[in-house]
Coordinates of C-alpha atoms in Angstrom, one line a residue:
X1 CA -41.9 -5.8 2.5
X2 CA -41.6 -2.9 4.9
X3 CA -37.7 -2.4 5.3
X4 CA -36.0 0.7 7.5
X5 CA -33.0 2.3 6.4
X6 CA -31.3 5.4 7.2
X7 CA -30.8 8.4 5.1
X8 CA -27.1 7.6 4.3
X9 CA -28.0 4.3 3.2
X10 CA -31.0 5.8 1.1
X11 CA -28.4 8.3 -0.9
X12 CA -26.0 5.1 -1.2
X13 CA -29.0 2.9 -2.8
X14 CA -30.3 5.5 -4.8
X15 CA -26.7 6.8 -6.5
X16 CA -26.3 6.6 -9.9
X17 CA -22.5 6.9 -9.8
X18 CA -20.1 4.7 -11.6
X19 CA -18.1 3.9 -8.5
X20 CA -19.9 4.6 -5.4
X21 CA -17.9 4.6 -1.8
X22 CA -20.2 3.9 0.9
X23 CA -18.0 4.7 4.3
X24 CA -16.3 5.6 7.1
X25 CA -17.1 5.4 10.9
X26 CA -17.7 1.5 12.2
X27 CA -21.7 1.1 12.9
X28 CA -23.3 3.2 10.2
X29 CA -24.7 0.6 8.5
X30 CA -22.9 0.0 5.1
X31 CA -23.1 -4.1 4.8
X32 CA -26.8 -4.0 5.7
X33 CA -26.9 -0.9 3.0
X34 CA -25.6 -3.2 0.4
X35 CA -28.0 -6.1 1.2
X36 CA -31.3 -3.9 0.1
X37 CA -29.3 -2.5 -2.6
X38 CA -28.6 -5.8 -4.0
X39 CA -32.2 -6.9 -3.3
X40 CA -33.9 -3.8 -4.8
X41 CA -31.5 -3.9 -7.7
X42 CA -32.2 -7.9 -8.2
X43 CA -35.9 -7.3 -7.8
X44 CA -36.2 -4.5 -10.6
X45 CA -34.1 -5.7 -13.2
X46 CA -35.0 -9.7 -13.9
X47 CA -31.7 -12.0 -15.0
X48 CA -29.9 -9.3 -13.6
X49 CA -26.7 -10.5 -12.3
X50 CA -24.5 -9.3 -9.4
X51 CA -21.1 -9.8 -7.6
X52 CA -20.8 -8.9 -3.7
X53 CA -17.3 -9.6 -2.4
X54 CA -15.6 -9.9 1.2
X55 CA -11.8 -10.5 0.8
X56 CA -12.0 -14.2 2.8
X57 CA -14.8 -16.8 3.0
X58 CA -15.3 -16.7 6.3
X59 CA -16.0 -13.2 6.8
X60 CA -18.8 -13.7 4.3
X61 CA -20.2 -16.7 5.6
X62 CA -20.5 -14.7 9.2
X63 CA -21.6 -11.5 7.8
X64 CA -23.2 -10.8 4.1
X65 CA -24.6 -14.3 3.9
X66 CA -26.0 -14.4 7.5
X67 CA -27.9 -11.5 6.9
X68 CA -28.8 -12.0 3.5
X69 CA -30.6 -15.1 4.8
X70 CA -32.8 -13.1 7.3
X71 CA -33.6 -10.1 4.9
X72 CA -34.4 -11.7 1.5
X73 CA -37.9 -13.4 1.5
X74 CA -37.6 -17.4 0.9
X75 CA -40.6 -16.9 -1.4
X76 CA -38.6 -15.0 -4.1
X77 CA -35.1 -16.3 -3.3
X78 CA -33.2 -19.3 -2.6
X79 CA -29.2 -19.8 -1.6
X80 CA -27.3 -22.4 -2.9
X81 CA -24.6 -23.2 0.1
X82 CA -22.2 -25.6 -2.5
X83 CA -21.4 -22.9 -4.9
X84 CA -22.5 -19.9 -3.1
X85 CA -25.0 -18.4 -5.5
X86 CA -27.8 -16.3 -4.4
X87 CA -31.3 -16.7 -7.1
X88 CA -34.2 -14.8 -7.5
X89 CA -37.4 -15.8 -8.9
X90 CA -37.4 -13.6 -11.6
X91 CA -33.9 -14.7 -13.0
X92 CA -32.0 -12.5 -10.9
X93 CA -28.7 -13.5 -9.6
X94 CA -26.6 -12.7 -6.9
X95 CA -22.6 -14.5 -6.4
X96 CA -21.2 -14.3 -2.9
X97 CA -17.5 -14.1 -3.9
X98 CA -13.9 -13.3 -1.9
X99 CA -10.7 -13.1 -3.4
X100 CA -8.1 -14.2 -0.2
X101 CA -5.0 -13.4 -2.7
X102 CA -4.5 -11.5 -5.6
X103 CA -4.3 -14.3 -7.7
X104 CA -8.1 -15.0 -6.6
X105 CA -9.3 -12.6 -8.9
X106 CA -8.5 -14.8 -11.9
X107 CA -11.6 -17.1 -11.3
X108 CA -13.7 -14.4 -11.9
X109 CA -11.7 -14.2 -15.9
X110 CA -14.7 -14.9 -17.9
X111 CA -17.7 -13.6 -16.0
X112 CA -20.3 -10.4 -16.8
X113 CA -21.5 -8.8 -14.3
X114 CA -24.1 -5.7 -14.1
X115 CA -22.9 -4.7 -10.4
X116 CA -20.0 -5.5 -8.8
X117 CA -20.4 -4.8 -5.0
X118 CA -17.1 -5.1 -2.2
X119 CA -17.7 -4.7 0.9
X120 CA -14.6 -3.3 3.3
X121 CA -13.0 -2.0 0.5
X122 CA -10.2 -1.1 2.1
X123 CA -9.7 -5.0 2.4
X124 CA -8.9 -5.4 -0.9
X125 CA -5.5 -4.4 -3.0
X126 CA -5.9 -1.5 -5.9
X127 CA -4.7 -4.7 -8.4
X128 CA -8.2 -6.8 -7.1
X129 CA -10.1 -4.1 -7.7
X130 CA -8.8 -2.4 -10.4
X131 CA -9.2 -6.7 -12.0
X132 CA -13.0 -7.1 -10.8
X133 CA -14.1 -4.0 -12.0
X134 CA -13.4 -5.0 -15.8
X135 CA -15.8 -8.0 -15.1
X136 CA -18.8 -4.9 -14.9
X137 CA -19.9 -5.4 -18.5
X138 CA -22.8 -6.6 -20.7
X139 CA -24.8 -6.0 -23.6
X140 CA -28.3 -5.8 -21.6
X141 CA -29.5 -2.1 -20.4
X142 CA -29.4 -2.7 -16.9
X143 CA -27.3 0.3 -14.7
X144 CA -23.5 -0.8 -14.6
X145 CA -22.4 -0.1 -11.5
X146 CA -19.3 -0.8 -9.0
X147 CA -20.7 0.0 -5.0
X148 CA -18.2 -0.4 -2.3
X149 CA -18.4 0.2 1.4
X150 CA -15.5 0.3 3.9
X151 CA -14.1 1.4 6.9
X152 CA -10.9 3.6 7.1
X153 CA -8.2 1.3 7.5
X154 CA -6.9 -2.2 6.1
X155 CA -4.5 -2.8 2.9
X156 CA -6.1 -1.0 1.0
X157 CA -6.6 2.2 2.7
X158 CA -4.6 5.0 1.4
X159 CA -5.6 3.8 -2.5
X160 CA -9.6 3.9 -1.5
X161 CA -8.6 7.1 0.1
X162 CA -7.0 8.4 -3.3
X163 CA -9.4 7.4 -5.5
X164 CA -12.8 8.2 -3.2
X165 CA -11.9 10.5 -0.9
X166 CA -8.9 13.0 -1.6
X167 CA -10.6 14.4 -5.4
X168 CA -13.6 16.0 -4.4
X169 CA -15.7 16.6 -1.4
X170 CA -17.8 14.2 0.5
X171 CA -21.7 13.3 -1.5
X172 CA -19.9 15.1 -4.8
X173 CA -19.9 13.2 -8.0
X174 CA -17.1 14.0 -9.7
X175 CA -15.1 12.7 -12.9
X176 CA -12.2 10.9 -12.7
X177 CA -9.0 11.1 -15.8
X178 CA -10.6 7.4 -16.9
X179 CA -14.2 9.0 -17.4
X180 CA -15.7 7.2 -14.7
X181 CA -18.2 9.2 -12.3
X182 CA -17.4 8.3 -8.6
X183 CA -18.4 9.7 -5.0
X184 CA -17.7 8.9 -1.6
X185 CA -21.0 9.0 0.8
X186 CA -19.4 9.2 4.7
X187 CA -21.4 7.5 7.1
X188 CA -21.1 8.0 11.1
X189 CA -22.7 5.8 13.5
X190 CA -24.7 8.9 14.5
X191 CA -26.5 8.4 10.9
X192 CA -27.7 4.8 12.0
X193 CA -30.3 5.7 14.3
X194 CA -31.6 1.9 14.6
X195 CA -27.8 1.2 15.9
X196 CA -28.4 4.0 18.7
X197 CA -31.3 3.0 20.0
X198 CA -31.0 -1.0 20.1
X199 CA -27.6 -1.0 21.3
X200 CA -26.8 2.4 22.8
X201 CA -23.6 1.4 24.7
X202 CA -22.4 0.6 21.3
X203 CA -20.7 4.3 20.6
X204 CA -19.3 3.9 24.5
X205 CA -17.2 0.8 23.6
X206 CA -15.9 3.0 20.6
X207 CA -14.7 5.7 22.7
X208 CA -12.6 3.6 25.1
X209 CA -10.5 2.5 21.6
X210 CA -7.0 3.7 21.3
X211 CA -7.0 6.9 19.9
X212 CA -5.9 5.4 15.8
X213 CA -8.8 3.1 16.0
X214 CA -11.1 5.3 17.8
X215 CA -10.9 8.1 15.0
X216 CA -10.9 6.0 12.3
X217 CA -14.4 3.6 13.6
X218 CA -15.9 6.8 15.4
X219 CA -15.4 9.7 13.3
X220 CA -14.0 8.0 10.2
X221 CA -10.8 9.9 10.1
X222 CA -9.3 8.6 6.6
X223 CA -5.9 10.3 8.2
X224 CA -5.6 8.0 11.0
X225 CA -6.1 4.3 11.1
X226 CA -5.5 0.8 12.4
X227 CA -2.5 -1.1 11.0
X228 CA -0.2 2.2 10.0
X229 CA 3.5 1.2 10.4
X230 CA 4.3 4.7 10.0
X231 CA 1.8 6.8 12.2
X232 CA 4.1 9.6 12.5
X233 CA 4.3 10.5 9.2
X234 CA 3.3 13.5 8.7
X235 CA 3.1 15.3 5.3
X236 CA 4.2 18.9 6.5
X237 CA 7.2 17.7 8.8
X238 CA 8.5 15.3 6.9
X239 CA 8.1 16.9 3.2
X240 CA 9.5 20.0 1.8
X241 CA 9.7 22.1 -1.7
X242 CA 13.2 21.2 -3.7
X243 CA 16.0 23.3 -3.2
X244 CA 19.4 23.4 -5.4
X245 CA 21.5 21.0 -2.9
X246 CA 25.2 22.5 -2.0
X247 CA 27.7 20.4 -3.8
X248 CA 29.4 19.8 -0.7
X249 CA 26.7 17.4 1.1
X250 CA 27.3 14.1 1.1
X251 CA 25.4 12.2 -1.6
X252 CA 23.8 8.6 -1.4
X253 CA 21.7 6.3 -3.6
X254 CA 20.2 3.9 -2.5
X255 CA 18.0 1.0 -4.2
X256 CA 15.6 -2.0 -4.5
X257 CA 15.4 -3.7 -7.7
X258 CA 13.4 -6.6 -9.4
X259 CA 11.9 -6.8 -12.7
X260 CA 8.5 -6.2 -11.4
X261 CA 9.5 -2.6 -10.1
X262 CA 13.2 -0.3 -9.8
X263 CA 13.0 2.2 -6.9
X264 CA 16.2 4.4 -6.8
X265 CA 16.2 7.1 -4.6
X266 CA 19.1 10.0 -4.3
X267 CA 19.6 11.2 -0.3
X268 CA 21.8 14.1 0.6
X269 CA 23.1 14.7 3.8
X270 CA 23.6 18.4 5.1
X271 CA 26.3 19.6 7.8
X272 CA 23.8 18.6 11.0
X273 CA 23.7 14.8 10.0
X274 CA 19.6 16.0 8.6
X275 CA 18.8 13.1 5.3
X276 CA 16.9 15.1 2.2
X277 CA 15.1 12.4 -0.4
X278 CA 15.6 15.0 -3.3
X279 CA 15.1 12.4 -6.2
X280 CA 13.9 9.3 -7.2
X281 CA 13.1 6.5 -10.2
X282 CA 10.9 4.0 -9.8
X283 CA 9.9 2.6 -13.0
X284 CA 8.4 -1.1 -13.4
X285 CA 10.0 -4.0 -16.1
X286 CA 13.9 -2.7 -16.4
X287 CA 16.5 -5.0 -17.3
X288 CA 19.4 -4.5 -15.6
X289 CA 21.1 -2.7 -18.3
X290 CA 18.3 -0.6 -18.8
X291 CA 18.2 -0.1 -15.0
X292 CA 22.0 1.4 -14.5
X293 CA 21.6 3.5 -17.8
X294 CA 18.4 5.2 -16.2
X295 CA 20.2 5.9 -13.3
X296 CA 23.4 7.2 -14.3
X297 CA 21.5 9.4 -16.7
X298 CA 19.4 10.5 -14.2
X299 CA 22.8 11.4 -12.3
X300 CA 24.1 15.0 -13.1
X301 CA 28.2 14.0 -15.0
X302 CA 29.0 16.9 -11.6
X303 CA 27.2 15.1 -9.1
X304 CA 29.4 13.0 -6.4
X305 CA 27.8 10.3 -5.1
X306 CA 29.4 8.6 -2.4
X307 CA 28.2 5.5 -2.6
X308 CA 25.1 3.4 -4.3
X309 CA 23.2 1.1 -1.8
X310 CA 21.8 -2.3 -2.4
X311 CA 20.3 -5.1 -0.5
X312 CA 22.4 -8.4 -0.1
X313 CA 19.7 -10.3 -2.5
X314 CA 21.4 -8.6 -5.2
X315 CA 24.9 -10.7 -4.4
X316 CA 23.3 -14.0 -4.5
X317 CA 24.8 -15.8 -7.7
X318 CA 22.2 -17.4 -10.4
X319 CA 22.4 -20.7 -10.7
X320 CA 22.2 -20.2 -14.2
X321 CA 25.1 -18.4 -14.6
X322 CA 27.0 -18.3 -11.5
X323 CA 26.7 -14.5 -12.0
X324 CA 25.4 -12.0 -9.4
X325 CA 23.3 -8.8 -10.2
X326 CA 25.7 -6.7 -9.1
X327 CA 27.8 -8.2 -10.4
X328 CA 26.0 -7.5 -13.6
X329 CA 25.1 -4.3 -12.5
X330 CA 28.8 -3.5 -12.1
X331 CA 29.5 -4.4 -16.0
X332 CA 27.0 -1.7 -16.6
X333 CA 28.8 0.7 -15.0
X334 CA 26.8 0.9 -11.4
X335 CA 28.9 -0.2 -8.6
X336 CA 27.1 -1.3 -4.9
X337 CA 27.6 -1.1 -1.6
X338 CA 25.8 -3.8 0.0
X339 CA 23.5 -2.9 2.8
X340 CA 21.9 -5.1 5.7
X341 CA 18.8 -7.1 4.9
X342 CA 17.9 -6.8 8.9
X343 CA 14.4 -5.6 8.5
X344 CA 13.5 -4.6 11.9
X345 CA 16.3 -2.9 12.8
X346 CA 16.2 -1.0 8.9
X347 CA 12.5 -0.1 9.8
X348 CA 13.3 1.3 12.9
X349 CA 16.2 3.2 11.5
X350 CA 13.3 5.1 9.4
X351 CA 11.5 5.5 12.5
X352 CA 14.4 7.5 13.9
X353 CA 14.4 9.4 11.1
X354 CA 10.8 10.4 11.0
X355 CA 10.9 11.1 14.7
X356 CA 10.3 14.5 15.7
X357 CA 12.6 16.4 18.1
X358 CA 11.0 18.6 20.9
X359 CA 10.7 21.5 18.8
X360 CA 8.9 19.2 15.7
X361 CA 12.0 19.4 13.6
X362 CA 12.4 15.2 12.1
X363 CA 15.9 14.3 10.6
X364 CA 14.2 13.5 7.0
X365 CA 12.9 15.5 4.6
X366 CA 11.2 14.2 1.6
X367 CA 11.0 16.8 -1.7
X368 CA 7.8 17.2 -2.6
X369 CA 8.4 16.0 -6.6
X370 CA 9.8 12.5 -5.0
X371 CA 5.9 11.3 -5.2
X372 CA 6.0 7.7 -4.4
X373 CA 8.2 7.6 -1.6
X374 CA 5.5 10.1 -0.1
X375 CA 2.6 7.9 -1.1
X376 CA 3.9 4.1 0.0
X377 CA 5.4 4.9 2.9
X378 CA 2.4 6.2 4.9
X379 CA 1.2 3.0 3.1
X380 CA 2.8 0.1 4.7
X381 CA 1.0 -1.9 7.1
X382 CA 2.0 -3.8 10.4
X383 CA 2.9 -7.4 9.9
X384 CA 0.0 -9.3 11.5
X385 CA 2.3 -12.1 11.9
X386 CA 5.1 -10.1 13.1
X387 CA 4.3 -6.9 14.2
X388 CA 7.6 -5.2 14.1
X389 CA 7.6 -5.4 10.2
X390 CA 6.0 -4.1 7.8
X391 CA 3.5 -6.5 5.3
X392 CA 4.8 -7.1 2.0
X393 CA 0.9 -6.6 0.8
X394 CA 0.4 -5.0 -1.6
X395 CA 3.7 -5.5 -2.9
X396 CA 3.7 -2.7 -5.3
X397 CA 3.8 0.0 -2.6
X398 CA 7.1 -1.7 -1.2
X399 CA 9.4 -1.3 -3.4
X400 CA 10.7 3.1 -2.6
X401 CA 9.9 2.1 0.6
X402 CA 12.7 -0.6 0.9
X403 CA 15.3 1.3 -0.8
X404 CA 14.5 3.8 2.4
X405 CA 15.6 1.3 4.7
X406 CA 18.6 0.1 3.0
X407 CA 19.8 3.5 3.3
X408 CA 18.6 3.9 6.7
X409 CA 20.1 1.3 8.3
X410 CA 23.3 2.0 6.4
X411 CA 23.3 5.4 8.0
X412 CA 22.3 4.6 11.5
X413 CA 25.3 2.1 12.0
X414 CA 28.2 4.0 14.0
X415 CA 31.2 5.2 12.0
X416 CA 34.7 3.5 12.2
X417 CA 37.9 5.0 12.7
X418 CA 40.7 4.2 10.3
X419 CA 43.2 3.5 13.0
X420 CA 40.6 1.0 14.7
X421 CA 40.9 -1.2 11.2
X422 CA 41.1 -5.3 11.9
X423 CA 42.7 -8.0 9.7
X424 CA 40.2 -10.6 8.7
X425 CA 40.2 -13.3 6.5
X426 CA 37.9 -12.4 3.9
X427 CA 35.3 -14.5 1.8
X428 CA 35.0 -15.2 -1.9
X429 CA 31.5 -12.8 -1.8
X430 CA 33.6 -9.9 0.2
X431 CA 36.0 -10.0 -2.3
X432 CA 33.3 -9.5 -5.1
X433 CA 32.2 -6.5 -3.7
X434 CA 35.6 -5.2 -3.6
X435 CA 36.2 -6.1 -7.3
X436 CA 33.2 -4.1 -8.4
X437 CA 33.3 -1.2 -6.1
X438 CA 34.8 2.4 -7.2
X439 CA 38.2 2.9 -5.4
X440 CA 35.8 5.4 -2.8
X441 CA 34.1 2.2 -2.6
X442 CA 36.9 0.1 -1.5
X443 CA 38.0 2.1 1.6
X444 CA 34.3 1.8 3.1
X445 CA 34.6 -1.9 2.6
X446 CA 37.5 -2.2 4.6
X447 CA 36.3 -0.1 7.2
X448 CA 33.4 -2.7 7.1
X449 CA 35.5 -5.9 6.8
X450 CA 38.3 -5.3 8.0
X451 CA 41.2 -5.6 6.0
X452 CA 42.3 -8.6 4.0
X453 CA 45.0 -11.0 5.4

């Protein structure tokens, strides 16, 4: 066979990394890079066997398989279209797989496999990959290898980004904390000269992008891209190194809570109305109990808080035991103040607080130790079904997020004045909340309510 490929592609087919990233720019060739890979790889190791993912069906059917078809001779290889196996003469297999949720990865539970290639990485969720990586394994000789190519952008981008991109420079192998030797090989569509010359309008239809799409499928800016809910944040404006906070700024908490993750995050607020994030937990698999105690230890005995935030879910009764959260939250010694569940207006309410003023000055600051608030929420992607949310994929990164917006849109709402107070006839679930609040507690909830006839 005579096949072209470009030099990028070359130095992708011929690493010998663990984890290989193949990326960046839209147009440098990274699928059709994978194809030879997989052919050359089938080709010199016999019985070999290999995975090549996309993250739905369809997308494979209309790219990797396609393709596939044209490149690999029919005299060597043969594609089952039933159970979407790829075989070589020699013994060689290739599985065109995709993994649609994360609970896709689970039919994968038994297989080995010397190679396990994705392609758009960025596609897939940290949890898939982290999953289909354990599947690379194998008592023959043949190279075990995970090869991924992607552009900037997608679910998945800011973990690629961590893992690939951030450590080391670009075409640098470098060990990660796990032992594994990864590197990330940029490609631009300048390195695919076959792409310039057959279709040289291409790069033109690039340039007329908006600008988030245009410098992540142009240059392959992993800072920008497609999908961000939060495009202005911005690491220097909106972080800054701790300071001792003056006990006389109003303190908040705020939180979202579920078994599968706490997030708690502490917020001060200084004399201009400016919100400081300067502590957080977020731990996974808390009880309840286990829950309040890590907060309230975490919570200096001299530190006033003025009131502890939660979202409404947390009133709604078992029906086990009739018994709220909160409610057992408040038995613990942690009493709420329930927050709005309105998710567009919360997330905007961040949005005004990320904004920057005319002179770049924003109205939240994030300390620098509070590390996952500052890595999920440049995270969160637009909604695709409803664009003025956020996704709730991957759900991990969601959780410090949330307990952002629960404060946010508790802060945002205007303040009432005690003489404006109303008398309303109040509900078995508002008077809950006044039974477990602190007597600080109580006033705000009759500012809210109105009070009881």
């Amino acid at each position: 066979m005579e096949i072209k490929i470009t030099n990028k592609q070359e130095k992708f087919i011929s690493a010998t990394a663990t984890e290989v990233l193949f990326g960046g720019a839209a147009g440098g060739g990274k699928s059709y890079g994978q194809l030879v890979d997989a052919l050359l790889y089938a080709l010199k190791y016999p019985k070999s066997k290999q995975l090549i993912l996309r993250r739905t069906f369809s997308e494979l059917e209309k790219s990797l398989i396609r393709v596939s078809l044209s490149l690999f001779p029919r005299e060597i290889y043969t594609y089952n279209s039933t159970c979407h196996v790829g075989k070589f003469k020699n013994g060689s297999i290739l599985d065109f797989g995709y993994c649609a949720t994360e609970n896709d990865v689970f039919q994968y539970q038994s297989a080995e496999y010397d190679t396990v290639r994705f392609d758009e990485l960025t596609h897939f969720t940290e949890f898939q990959y982290l999953y289909l990586i354990s599947r690379v394994r194998g008592a023959n000789s043949n190279p075990k290898q995970i090869k991924s190519s992607t552009n900037p952008g997608g679910i998945g981008h800011m973990w690629v980004k961590a893992r690939f991109v951030d450590p080391a420079p670009p075409n640098t192998v470098f060990t990660a904390s796990d032992g594994s030797r990864r590197v990330f090989i940029p490609s631009k569509i300048d390195d695919n000269l076959f792409l310039c010359e057959s279709d040289p309008d291409y790069k033109k239809r690039l340039l007329s992008l908006p600008e988030s799409q245009r410098k992540a499928l142009l240059y392959g800016d992993w800072n920008i891209f497609e999908g961000q809910y939060f495009s202005e944040f911005d690491y220097e404006k909106h972080t800054c190194n701790p300071f001792p906070i003056p006990k006389e700024w109003r303190k908040y908490r705020t939180i979202d809570y579920g078994l599968d993750r706490l997030a708690c995050l502490w917020i001060a607020i200084d004399s201009d109305k400016n919100a400081y994030v300067y502590r957080e937990l977020c731990e996974s698999n808390l009880m309840i109990s286990d829950a309040s105690k890590k907060i309230i230890d975490a919570t200096p005995a001299d530190e006033s808080i003025y009131a502890t935030l939660a979202p409404p879910d947390l009133w709604s009764r078992s029906q086990e035991s009739g018994r709220s959260k909160a409610l057992i939250f408040s038995e613990n010694g942690l009493y709420f103040t329930r927050t709005s569940n309105d998710r567009e207006t919360g997330w905007l309410s961040v949005k005004e607080l990320l904004k920057s003023d005319c002179e770049g000055h924003t109205r939240l600051k994030i300390f620098r130790n509070c590390t996952e608030i500052i890595k999920c929420l440049p995270m969160l992607q637009i909604d695709t079904q409803r664009p003025t949310d956020t996704a709730n994929e991957p759900h991990e990164i969601t959780h410090a997020p949330d307990a952002l917006r629960g404060f946010a849109i508790f802060y945002s709402r205007p303040n009432e004045s005690e003489n404006t107070l109303t008398r309303t006839l109040w509900t078995p679930d508002m008077w809950q909340d006044y039974y477990a609040a602190s007597e600080e507690e109580k006033i705000y909830l009759k500012k809210k309510y109105g009070e009881p006839l």
